[in-house]
Amino acid sequence: MIGGVITSLVADLTAIAAPTVLSGGPELLSRIQFAWTITIHIVFASLSVGLAPLIVYFTYRDVKTGSERYAQLRDFWVKVFALGFVMGTATGIPMSFQFGTNFPIFAEFAGELIGGPLAFEAKMAFFLEAVFLGVLLFGRERVSDRMYLASSVLVAIGAWLSAFWIIVVNAWMQTPQGFDLAGDVATMTDPIAAIVTPRLAWMYVHMQLSAVIAVALLVAGVGAYLLWKHDGNDAWRTAVTIALVLLVISAPVQALQGDAYAKHVEDTQPAKFAAMEAHYETDEGVALHVIAFPKTLEGFTDPRAENLYTLSVPMLVSYMLEGDPGAEVIGLNEFEHTPPVAIVFWSFRAMVGLGVWFVFLGLWGAYRRYQGRLSESDRLLKALMLSTPLGFLAMIAGWYTTEVGRQPWMVQDELLVGESVSPVLTGWEAMLSVAAFVAVFGGLFLIALYAFRRMVAAESRRLSEAEEPQPPEPAGPSPGSPTPEGGDP
Amino acid sequence: MSIPLFVGDAYLVAWLPEFWFGVVVFTLAMYVFLDGFDFGIGIVYPLARDEHERETLLAAFGPVWKANEVWLVGFGTILLGAFPPVYARLLSEHYLLAIAIVLALLFRGVSVKLREERDDEAWVRTCDRAFVAGSVISPFLIGTLVGSWVFASGTASVPALATGVLLVALSATSGTAYLGMKTRGDLRDRIADYGRLAGTIYLGAVVLVLGVLLALDVRGLRALVFTPGVLVPVVATVGFGIATVALASRRAYREWLAATAGLSVSLVGLVAALLYPTIYPAAELTVREAVVSPIPLNLLTVLGLPVLLLVVGYFLYLYRVFEGPVDVEEDEGGYGVGDD
């Protein structure tokens, strides 16, 4: 059934998009393909990053205290982690290979700068994660407690190092340095400058926090659902508490860090910043548009439409950047190459709006927990349930802001995306691979969601069985009635 | 601020580019051997007679296949880090093939995982079919890509396709040998028989590839075949091939597995011998022309090489933890663990 829906959806999308996309040729198709595959991949990748420390914590408490509830939580989330890791590996292998298949000119141009970090990612991080995940999943009976705990730590280190080296590559593309341009190729001159770029720390902290927040919301959402269905379950109350503690700390820190990060973007990539604020003319006392729409209908199909209806707060952008309401801010019209404004503007707003909601949700949840009224507050539990996927959405919106905001540059001010695309790639080859990736990655994502729902349902069934060792109505065999556990005689 | 090691424009040692060519070949050999036996398990998987046997085969590769597959990423990224033009050309000039490889690998990988997610028969069969198809198609396509690379012959050419067949046969050989260590009883006995057959097919495939090379005189190799650089790996791979057949017949499982490792090493050694001193024959690009400049290669050496040794170390640990036959019945989880 799902297959049928996907097929018809793909057919519809193809019918609508085909004319535009084919006219964009291999370049646009390659961009769509990379954007689509990385969007799916990043969800699984950040699931690993966010879950890894939690699994270490659960394993630690289990090994140290032998407490049943932590073993229960670990067993559940390790299964989710394993699913995410398999999907992450499967969807991740096409990522770096696309630098070769679709953007070979970029791979040649920047190979000296990006090849090393990507190789370090594979050797230092990916291997570590994959090898010790094998131990974590299959080795409980084969290794000592200490080694088992160490394996969970090594998996976590692998996940966080992996993200680090990938961010090294991306940060270099945003704020490239440490190289010389000789001919068509960037030659590395200063390895430290090439790795430690101005963007690196900003981006790494922001990304890791967003993964932690996304997973905190996921754990809180699942926990809220199970608490709501099984009132007073100790293990899942603990899970929600831990998730809320993570959220109430990381969401405000993320907001403050993000504010400073935006100023850094204005310093280093003024065109991207101007697109984030839909700010066209260099001016003093620049207003912040809360929302902005084109005045004409045609404007909606033009991502660079300038003539806008706006709801704005006067001078706020200037004030937020410089602490001075009259400060000058560079506008888009100063630049020869500018990104599509509408996508950057709206994805930035989606991210910030969701971020504000997470701060509120964290405070609200922590307050209720502090009162000891976590499972009594239906409204809170429902808000947590509805917010389950929002952390991932905020993260994707953030990446759209930063990556679409870099357009049309592949490497900021050095290499255009249009110049990076394979000269031997034909439109039909690209169309074929885009269609394959859309179908396969889309299908995988839906299957992963389905598998995840089944895990939650199974956990819910397990809790019901644990709660009611004897079925309440002895009369009549009902097919769904839980069987008594044979644990204690 | 700069570190003395990274200033100036000389490689740490004069032969560093050739050394990294060797590392690229080494990662390819590790991949061909380690993921090769994963593919091989998938290739003989349809021969399992019941669900218990199928689960035994899956349990044999459950804890290790993800780690094995990472060697492909290791190969790709080291190629990008040390020889970016080769990476760019190899993948962009074989576009559909490269995309097909990543998709085939994807099906092989996720099907095993998804198999556990539902209990109904039709779903499990579909996942099984995806697993088998992925396990046969992946090595075939990877072999085709390597063949096209080494022989500069284009994707849909006889030498490339013959190399694809060769890699499938190699995978089946090492897969059965690995299973020889992981199974017992009647299943193990049958596996050894399949292994003997796989080894024989491998020898046939080697003859096929050599025949194609000599008949078509690809890249002027007819003259080269009898030089020591090429002849030694050819003789070695034939020798190891005969050894696998003999050892499988004699049920000498440990030695059999070692012989299949020799197959992978000798075959990838042959790839190196046929490439060097070029590294991308289609563009007549040599190792020296394709290599990155001294600073990034020195960086790769200083930061990356110790880590690579460490990786080999913890692979040995992984295989020690999971050594010995798998026994599905002893564990209620059914997938992966069991005491020896």
Coordinates of N, CA and C in Angstrom, one line a residue, chain B residues 88-278:
Chain B
A88 N 37.6 11.7 -8.7 CA 36.7 12.4 -9.5 C 36.4 11.7 -10.8
R89 N 37.4 11.2 -11.4 CA 37.2 10.6 -12.7 C 36.6 9.2 -12.6
L90 N 37.1 8.5 -11.7 CA 36.6 7.1 -11.5 C 35.0 7.1 -11.3
L91 N 34.6 8.1 -10.5 CA 33.1 8.1 -10.2 C 32.3 8.8 -11.2
S92 N 32.8 9.9 -11.7 CA 32.0 10.7 -12.7 C 32.0 10.0 -14.1
E93 N 33.1 9.3 -14.4 CA 33.1 8.7 -15.7 C 32.4 7.3 -15.7
H94 N 32.0 6.8 -14.5 CA 31.2 5.6 -14.5 C 29.9 5.9 -13.7
Y95 N 29.2 7.0 -14.1 CA 28.2 7.6 -13.2 C 27.1 6.6 -12.8
L96 N 26.4 6.0 -13.8 CA 25.3 5.1 -13.5 C 25.8 3.8 -12.7
L97 N 27.0 3.4 -13.1 CA 27.6 2.2 -12.4 C 27.8 2.5 -10.9
A98 N 28.4 3.7 -10.7 CA 28.6 4.1 -9.3 C 27.3 4.2 -8.5
I99 N 26.3 4.8 -9.1 CA 25.0 5.0 -8.4 C 24.4 3.6 -8.2
A100 N 24.5 2.7 -9.2 CA 24.0 1.4 -9.0 C 24.7 0.6 -7.9
I101 N 26.0 0.8 -7.7 CA 26.7 0.2 -6.6 C 26.2 0.6 -5.3
V102 N 26.1 1.9 -5.1 CA 25.7 2.4 -3.8 C 24.2 1.9 -3.5
L103 N 23.4 1.8 -4.5 CA 22.0 1.4 -4.3 C 22.0 -0.1 -4.0
A104 N 22.8 -0.9 -4.7 CA 22.9 -2.3 -4.4 C 23.4 -2.6 -3.0
L105 N 24.4 -1.9 -2.6 CA 24.9 -2.0 -1.2 C 23.8 -1.7 -0.2
L106 N 23.1 -0.6 -0.6 CA 22.0 -0.2 0.3 C 21.0 -1.3 0.5
F107 N 20.6 -1.9 -0.6 CA 19.6 -3.0 -0.4 C 20.2 -4.2 0.4
R108 N 21.4 -4.6 0.1 CA 22.1 -5.6 0.8 C 22.0 -5.3 2.3
G109 N 22.4 -4.1 2.7 CA 22.5 -3.7 4.1 C 21.2 -3.6 4.8
V110 N 20.2 -2.9 4.2 CA 19.0 -2.7 5.0 C 18.1 -3.9 5.0
S111 N 18.2 -4.8 4.0 CA 17.2 -5.9 3.9 C 17.4 -6.8 5.2
V112 N 18.6 -7.0 5.6 CA 18.8 -7.9 6.8 C 18.2 -7.3 8.0
K113 N 18.3 -6.0 8.1 CA 17.8 -5.3 9.3 C 16.2 -5.3 9.2
L114 N 15.7 -5.0 8.0 CA 14.2 -4.9 7.9 C 13.6 -6.2 8.0
R115 N 14.3 -7.3 7.7 CA 13.7 -8.6 7.9 C 13.2 -8.9 9.3
E116 N 13.9 -8.3 10.3 CA 13.4 -8.5 11.7 C 12.2 -7.7 12.0
E117 N 11.8 -6.7 11.1 CA 10.8 -5.8 11.6 C 9.4 -6.3 11.5
R118 N 9.2 -7.3 10.7 CA 7.8 -7.8 10.6 C 7.9 -9.4 10.5
D119 N 6.8 -10.0 11.0 CA 6.8 -11.5 11.1 C 6.2 -12.2 9.9
D120 N 5.4 -11.5 9.1 CA 4.7 -12.2 8.1 C 5.6 -12.7 7.0
E121 N 5.3 -13.9 6.5 CA 6.1 -14.7 5.5 C 6.5 -13.9 4.3
A122 N 5.5 -13.2 3.7 CA 5.8 -12.5 2.4 C 6.8 -11.4 2.6
W123 N 6.7 -10.7 3.7 CA 7.7 -9.6 4.0 C 9.1 -10.2 4.2
V124 N 9.2 -11.3 4.9 CA 10.5 -11.9 5.2 C 11.1 -12.4 3.9
R125 N 10.3 -13.0 3.0 CA 10.7 -13.5 1.7 C 11.2 -12.3 0.8
T126 N 10.5 -11.2 0.8 CA 10.9 -10.1 0.0 C 12.3 -9.6 0.5
C127 N 12.4 -9.5 1.8 CA 13.7 -9.0 2.4 C 14.8 -10.0 2.0
D128 N 14.5 -11.3 2.1 CA 15.5 -12.3 1.7 C 16.0 -12.1 0.2
R129 N 15.0 -11.9 -0.6 CA 15.3 -11.7 -2.0 C 16.2 -10.5 -2.3
A130 N 15.8 -9.4 -1.6 CA 16.6 -8.1 -1.7 C 18.0 -8.4 -1.2
F131 N 18.1 -9.2 -0.1 CA 19.5 -9.5 0.4 C 20.3 -10.3 -0.6
V132 N 19.7 -11.3 -1.1 CA 20.4 -12.2 -2.1 C 20.8 -11.3 -3.3
A133 N 19.8 -10.6 -3.9 CA 20.1 -9.8 -5.1 C 21.2 -8.8 -4.8
G134 N 21.1 -8.1 -3.7 CA 22.1 -7.1 -3.3 C 23.5 -7.8 -3.2
S135 N 23.5 -9.0 -2.6 CA 24.8 -9.7 -2.4 C 25.5 -10.2 -3.7
V136 N 24.7 -10.5 -4.7 CA 25.2 -10.9 -5.9 C 25.6 -9.7 -6.8
I137 N 24.6 -8.8 -6.9 CA 24.8 -7.6 -7.8 C 26.0 -6.7 -7.3
S138 N 26.1 -6.5 -6.0 CA 27.1 -5.6 -5.5 C 28.5 -6.0 -6.0
P139 N 29.0 -7.2 -5.7 CA 30.3 -7.5 -6.1 C 30.5 -7.6 -7.6
F140 N 29.4 -7.9 -8.3 CA 29.5 -7.9 -9.8 C 29.7 -6.5 -10.3
L141 N 29.0 -5.5 -9.7 CA 29.1 -4.2 -10.2 C 30.5 -3.6 -9.8
I142 N 30.9 -3.9 -8.5 CA 32.2 -3.4 -8.0 C 33.3 -3.9 -8.9
G143 N 33.2 -5.2 -9.2 CA 34.2 -5.8 -10.1 C 34.2 -5.2 -11.4
T144 N 33.0 -4.9 -12.0 CA 32.9 -4.2 -13.3 C 33.6 -2.9 -13.2
L145 N 33.4 -2.1 -12.1 CA 34.0 -0.8 -12.0 C 35.5 -0.9 -12.0
V146 N 36.0 -1.9 -11.1 CA 37.4 -2.0 -11.0 C 38.0 -2.5 -12.4
G147 N 37.3 -3.4 -13.0 CA 37.8 -3.9 -14.3 C 37.9 -2.7 -15.3
S148 N 36.8 -1.9 -15.4 CA 36.8 -0.8 -16.3 C 37.9 0.2 -15.9
W149 N 38.2 0.4 -14.7 CA 39.3 1.3 -14.2 C 40.7 0.8 -14.7
V150 N 40.9 -0.5 -14.4 CA 42.2 -1.1 -14.6 C 42.5 -1.2 -16.1
F151 N 41.5 -1.7 -16.8 CA 41.7 -2.0 -18.3 C 41.3 -0.8 -19.1
A152 N 40.8 0.3 -18.5 CA 40.4 1.5 -19.3 C 39.5 1.1 -20.5
S153 N 38.6 0.2 -20.2 CA 37.9 -0.5 -21.2 C 36.4 0.0 -21.4
G154 N 36.0 0.9 -20.5 CA 34.6 1.3 -20.5 C 33.7 0.3 -19.7
T155 N 32.5 0.8 -19.3 CA 31.7 0.0 -18.4 C 31.2 -1.3 -19.0
A156 N 30.6 -1.2 -20.2 CA 29.9 -2.4 -20.7 C 30.8 -3.1 -21.7
S157 N 32.1 -3.4 -21.2 CA 33.0 -4.1 -22.1 C 33.3 -5.5 -21.5
V158 N 33.8 -6.3 -22.4 CA 34.0 -7.7 -21.9 C 35.0 -7.8 -20.8
P159 N 36.1 -7.1 -20.8 CA 37.1 -7.2 -19.7 C 36.5 -6.8 -18.4
A160 N 35.7 -5.7 -18.4 CA 35.1 -5.2 -17.2 C 34.1 -6.2 -16.6
L161 N 33.2 -6.7 -17.5 CA 32.2 -7.6 -17.1 C 32.8 -8.9 -16.6
A162 N 33.9 -9.4 -17.2 CA 34.6 -10.6 -16.8 C 35.1 -10.4 -15.4
T163 N 35.6 -9.2 -15.1 CA 36.2 -8.9 -13.8 C 35.0 -8.9 -12.7
G164 N 33.8 -8.5 -13.2 CA 32.7 -8.5 -12.3 C 32.4 -10.0 -11.9
V165 N 32.4 -10.9 -12.9 CA 32.1 -12.3 -12.6 C 33.2 -12.8 -11.7
L166 N 34.4 -12.4 -11.9 CA 35.5 -12.9 -11.1 C 35.3 -12.5 -9.6
L167 N 34.8 -11.3 -9.4 CA 34.7 -10.8 -8.0 C 33.5 -11.5 -7.3
V168 N 32.5 -11.9 -8.1 CA 31.3 -12.7 -7.5 C 31.9 -14.0 -7.1
A169 N 32.7 -14.7 -8.0 CA 33.2 -16.0 -7.6 C 34.1 -15.9 -6.4
L170 N 35.0 -14.8 -6.4 CA 35.8 -14.6 -5.2 C 35.0 -14.5 -3.9
S171 N 34.0 -13.7 -4.0 CA 33.1 -13.5 -2.8 C 32.5 -14.8 -2.3
A172 N 32.0 -15.6 -3.3 CA 31.4 -16.9 -2.9 C 32.4 -17.8 -2.2
T173 N 33.7 -17.7 -2.8 CA 34.7 -18.6 -2.2 C 35.0 -18.1 -0.7
S174 N 35.2 -16.8 -0.5 CA 35.6 -16.4 0.9 C 34.3 -16.5 1.8
G175 N 33.1 -16.3 1.2 CA 31.9 -16.4 2.0 C 31.8 -17.8 2.6
T176 N 31.9 -18.8 1.7 CA 31.8 -20.2 2.2 C 32.9 -20.6 3.2
A177 N 34.1 -20.1 3.0 CA 35.2 -20.4 3.9 C 34.9 -19.7 5.3
Y178 N 34.4 -18.5 5.3 CA 34.1 -17.9 6.5 C 33.0 -18.6 7.2
L179 N 32.0 -19.1 6.5 CA 30.9 -19.9 7.1 C 31.4 -21.2 7.6
G180 N 32.5 -21.7 7.0 CA 33.1 -22.9 7.5 C 33.5 -22.8 9.0
M181 N 33.9 -21.6 9.3 CA 34.3 -21.3 10.7 C 33.1 -21.0 11.6
K182 N 32.0 -20.7 11.0 CA 30.9 -20.2 11.8 C 29.7 -21.2 12.0
T183 N 29.8 -22.3 11.3 CA 28.7 -23.2 11.4 C 29.2 -24.6 11.9
R184 N 28.3 -25.5 12.1 CA 28.7 -26.9 12.5 C 27.8 -27.9 11.9
G185 N 28.2 -29.2 12.1 CA 27.3 -30.3 11.7 C 27.1 -30.4 10.2
D186 N 25.9 -30.8 9.9 CA 25.5 -31.1 8.5 C 25.6 -29.8 7.6
L187 N 25.2 -28.7 8.2 CA 25.2 -27.4 7.4 C 26.7 -27.1 7.0
R188 N 27.6 -27.3 8.0 CA 29.0 -27.0 7.7 C 29.5 -28.0 6.6
D189 N 29.1 -29.2 6.7 CA 29.5 -30.1 5.6 C 29.1 -29.7 4.2
R190 N 27.8 -29.3 4.2 CA 27.3 -28.8 2.9 C 28.0 -27.6 2.4
I191 N 28.3 -26.6 3.4 CA 29.0 -25.4 3.0 C 30.3 -25.7 2.4
A192 N 31.0 -26.7 3.0 CA 32.3 -27.1 2.4 C 32.2 -27.5 1.0
D193 N 31.1 -28.3 0.7 CA 30.9 -28.7 -0.7 C 30.7 -27.5 -1.6
Y194 N 29.8 -26.6 -1.1 CA 29.6 -25.4 -1.9 C 30.9 -24.6 -2.1
G195 N 31.8 -24.6 -1.1 CA 33.0 -23.9 -1.2 C 34.0 -24.5 -2.2
R196 N 33.9 -25.8 -2.3 CA 34.8 -26.5 -3.3 C 34.3 -26.1 -4.7
L197 N 33.0 -26.0 -4.9 CA 32.4 -25.6 -6.1 C 32.8 -24.1 -6.4
A198 N 32.6 -23.3 -5.4 CA 32.9 -21.8 -5.6 C 34.4 -21.7 -6.0
G199 N 35.3 -22.4 -5.3 CA 36.7 -22.3 -5.7 C 37.0 -22.7 -7.1
T200 N 36.3 -23.8 -7.6 CA 36.4 -24.2 -8.9 C 35.9 -23.1 -9.9
I201 N 34.8 -22.6 -9.6 CA 34.3 -21.5 -10.4 C 35.2 -20.3 -10.5
Y202 N 35.8 -20.0 -9.3 CA 36.8 -18.9 -9.3 C 38.0 -19.2 -10.2
L203 N 38.5 -20.4 -10.2 CA 39.6 -20.7 -11.1 C 39.1 -20.6 -12.5
G204 N 37.9 -21.0 -12.8 CA 37.4 -20.8 -14.2 C 37.3 -19.3 -14.5
A205 N 36.9 -18.5 -13.6 CA 36.8 -17.1 -13.8 C 38.1 -16.4 -14.1
V206 N 39.2 -16.9 -13.3 CA 40.5 -16.4 -13.6 C 40.9 -16.7 -15.0
V207 N 40.7 -17.9 -15.4 CA 41.0 -18.3 -16.8 C 40.3 -17.5 -17.8
L208 N 39.0 -17.2 -17.5 CA 38.1 -16.4 -18.4 C 38.8 -15.0 -18.5
V209 N 39.1 -14.4 -17.4 CA 39.7 -13.0 -17.4 C 41.0 -13.0 -18.2
L210 N 41.9 -14.0 -17.9 CA 43.1 -14.0 -18.6 C 42.9 -14.2 -20.1
G211 N 42.0 -15.1 -20.4 CA 41.7 -15.4 -21.8 C 41.2 -14.1 -22.5
V212 N 40.3 -13.4 -21.9 CA 39.8 -12.1 -22.5 C 41.0 -11.1 -22.7
L213 N 41.8 -11.0 -21.7 CA 43.0 -10.1 -21.8 C 43.9 -10.4 -22.9
L214 N 44.2 -11.7 -23.0 CA 45.1 -12.2 -24.1 C 44.4 -12.0 -25.5
A215 N 43.2 -12.4 -25.5 CA 42.5 -12.4 -26.8 C 42.3 -11.0 -27.3
L216 N 41.9 -10.1 -26.4 CA 41.6 -8.7 -26.9 C 42.9 -7.8 -26.8
D217 N 43.9 -8.3 -26.2 CA 45.1 -7.5 -26.0 C 44.8 -6.2 -25.4
V218 N 44.1 -6.2 -24.3 CA 43.6 -4.9 -23.6 C 44.9 -4.2 -23.1
R219 N 44.9 -2.9 -23.4 CA 46.1 -2.0 -23.0 C 47.4 -2.6 -23.3
G220 N 47.5 -3.4 -24.3 CA 48.8 -4.1 -24.7 C 49.3 -5.0 -23.6
L221 N 48.3 -5.7 -22.9 CA 48.7 -6.5 -21.8 C 49.3 -7.9 -22.3
R222 N 49.0 -8.2 -23.5 CA 49.5 -9.5 -24.0 C 51.0 -9.6 -23.8
A223 N 51.7 -8.5 -24.0 CA 53.1 -8.5 -23.8 C 53.5 -8.5 -22.4
L224 N 52.6 -7.9 -21.5 CA 53.0 -7.7 -20.1 C 52.7 -8.9 -19.3
V225 N 51.8 -9.8 -19.7 CA 51.4 -10.9 -18.8 C 52.6 -11.7 -18.3
F226 N 53.6 -11.8 -19.2 CA 54.7 -12.7 -18.8 C 55.8 -12.0 -18.2
T227 N 55.6 -10.7 -17.8 CA 56.6 -10.1 -17.0 C 56.4 -10.5 -15.5
P228 N 57.4 -10.5 -14.7 CA 57.3 -11.0 -13.3 C 56.2 -10.2 -12.5
G229 N 56.2 -8.9 -12.7 CA 55.2 -8.1 -11.9 C 53.8 -8.6 -12.0
V230 N 53.4 -9.0 -13.2 CA 52.1 -9.5 -13.4 C 52.0 -11.0 -13.2
L231 N 53.0 -11.7 -13.6 CA 52.9 -13.2 -13.5 C 52.9 -13.7 -12.1
V232 N 53.6 -13.0 -11.2 CA 53.6 -13.5 -9.8 C 52.2 -13.5 -9.2
P233 N 51.5 -12.3 -9.2 CA 50.1 -12.4 -8.6 C 49.2 -13.3 -9.4
V234 N 49.4 -13.5 -10.7 CA 48.5 -14.4 -11.4 C 48.8 -15.8 -10.9
V235 N 50.0 -16.2 -10.8 CA 50.4 -17.6 -10.3 C 49.9 -17.7 -8.9
A236 N 50.1 -16.7 -8.1 CA 49.6 -16.7 -6.7 C 48.1 -17.0 -6.6
T237 N 47.4 -16.2 -7.4 CA 45.9 -16.3 -7.2 C 45.4 -17.7 -7.7
V238 N 46.1 -18.2 -8.8 CA 45.7 -19.6 -9.2 C 46.1 -20.6 -8.1
G239 N 47.3 -20.4 -7.6 CA 47.7 -21.3 -6.5 C 46.8 -21.3 -5.3
F240 N 46.4 -20.1 -4.8 CA 45.5 -20.0 -3.7 C 44.1 -20.6 -4.1
G241 N 43.7 -20.4 -5.3 CA 42.5 -21.0 -5.8 C 42.4 -22.5 -5.7
I242 N 43.5 -23.1 -6.2 CA 43.6 -24.6 -6.1 C 43.6 -25.0 -4.6
A243 N 44.4 -24.2 -3.8 CA 44.4 -24.5 -2.4 C 43.1 -24.5 -1.7
T244 N 42.2 -23.5 -2.1 CA 40.9 -23.4 -1.4 C 40.1 -24.7 -1.8
V245 N 40.2 -25.1 -3.0 CA 39.4 -26.3 -3.4 C 39.9 -27.5 -2.6
A246 N 41.2 -27.7 -2.5 CA 41.8 -28.8 -1.8 C 41.5 -28.8 -0.3
L247 N 41.6 -27.6 0.3 CA 41.4 -27.5 1.7 C 39.9 -27.6 2.1
A248 N 39.0 -27.2 1.2 CA 37.6 -27.4 1.5 C 37.3 -28.8 1.4
S249 N 37.9 -29.6 0.5 CA 37.6 -31.0 0.4 C 38.1 -31.7 1.7
R250 N 39.2 -31.3 2.2 CA 39.8 -31.9 3.4 C 39.2 -31.4 4.7
R251 N 38.3 -30.5 4.6 CA 37.6 -29.9 5.7 C 38.6 -29.2 6.7
A252 N 39.7 -28.7 6.1 CA 40.7 -27.9 7.0 C 40.2 -26.5 7.0
Y253 N 39.3 -26.2 7.9 CA 38.5 -24.9 7.8 C 39.4 -23.7 8.0
R254 N 40.3 -23.7 9.0 CA 41.1 -22.5 9.3 C 42.0 -22.2 8.1
E255 N 42.7 -23.2 7.6 CA 43.6 -23.0 6.5 C 42.9 -22.6 5.2
W256 N 41.7 -23.1 5.1 CA 40.8 -22.8 3.9 C 40.5 -21.2 3.9
L257 N 40.1 -20.7 5.1 CA 39.8 -19.3 5.2 C 41.1 -18.5 4.9
A258 N 42.2 -19.0 5.5 CA 43.5 -18.2 5.2 C 43.8 -18.2 3.7
A259 N 43.5 -19.3 3.0 CA 43.8 -19.4 1.6 C 42.9 -18.4 0.8
T260 N 41.6 -18.2 1.3 CA 40.8 -17.2 0.6 C 41.2 -15.8 0.8
A261 N 41.8 -15.5 2.0 CA 42.4 -14.2 2.2 C 43.5 -14.0 1.2
G262 N 44.3 -15.1 1.0 CA 45.4 -15.0 0.0 C 44.8 -14.7 -1.4
L263 N 43.7 -15.2 -1.7 CA 43.0 -14.9 -3.0 C 42.8 -13.4 -3.2
S264 N 42.2 -12.8 -2.2 CA 41.9 -11.4 -2.2 C 43.1 -10.6 -2.4
V265 N 44.1 -10.9 -1.5 CA 45.4 -10.1 -1.6 C 46.1 -10.3 -2.9
S266 N 46.1 -11.5 -3.5 CA 46.8 -11.7 -4.7 C 46.1 -11.0 -5.9
L267 N 44.7 -11.0 -5.8 CA 44.0 -10.4 -6.9 C 44.1 -8.9 -6.8
V268 N 44.1 -8.3 -5.7 CA 44.2 -6.8 -5.6 C 45.7 -6.5 -5.9
G269 N 46.6 -7.4 -5.5 CA 48.0 -7.2 -5.9 C 48.1 -7.1 -7.5
L270 N 47.3 -7.9 -8.1 CA 47.3 -7.9 -9.6 C 46.8 -6.6 -10.1
V271 N 45.8 -6.1 -9.5 CA 45.2 -4.8 -9.8 C 46.3 -3.7 -9.7
A272 N 47.1 -3.8 -8.6 CA 48.1 -2.8 -8.4 C 49.2 -2.9 -9.5
A273 N 49.6 -4.2 -9.8 CA 50.6 -4.4 -10.8 C 50.2 -3.9 -12.2
L274 N 48.9 -4.1 -12.5 CA 48.4 -3.7 -13.8 C 48.3 -2.2 -13.9
L275 N 48.0 -1.5 -12.7 CA 47.9 -0.1 -12.8 C 49.2 0.6 -12.8
Y276 N 50.1 0.3 -11.9 CA 51.3 1.1 -11.7 C 52.2 1.1 -12.9
P277 N 52.9 2.1 -13.3 CA 53.0 3.4 -12.6 C 51.8 4.4 -12.8
T278 N 50.9 4.0 -13.8 CA 49.7 4.9 -13.9 C 48.8 4.6 -12.7

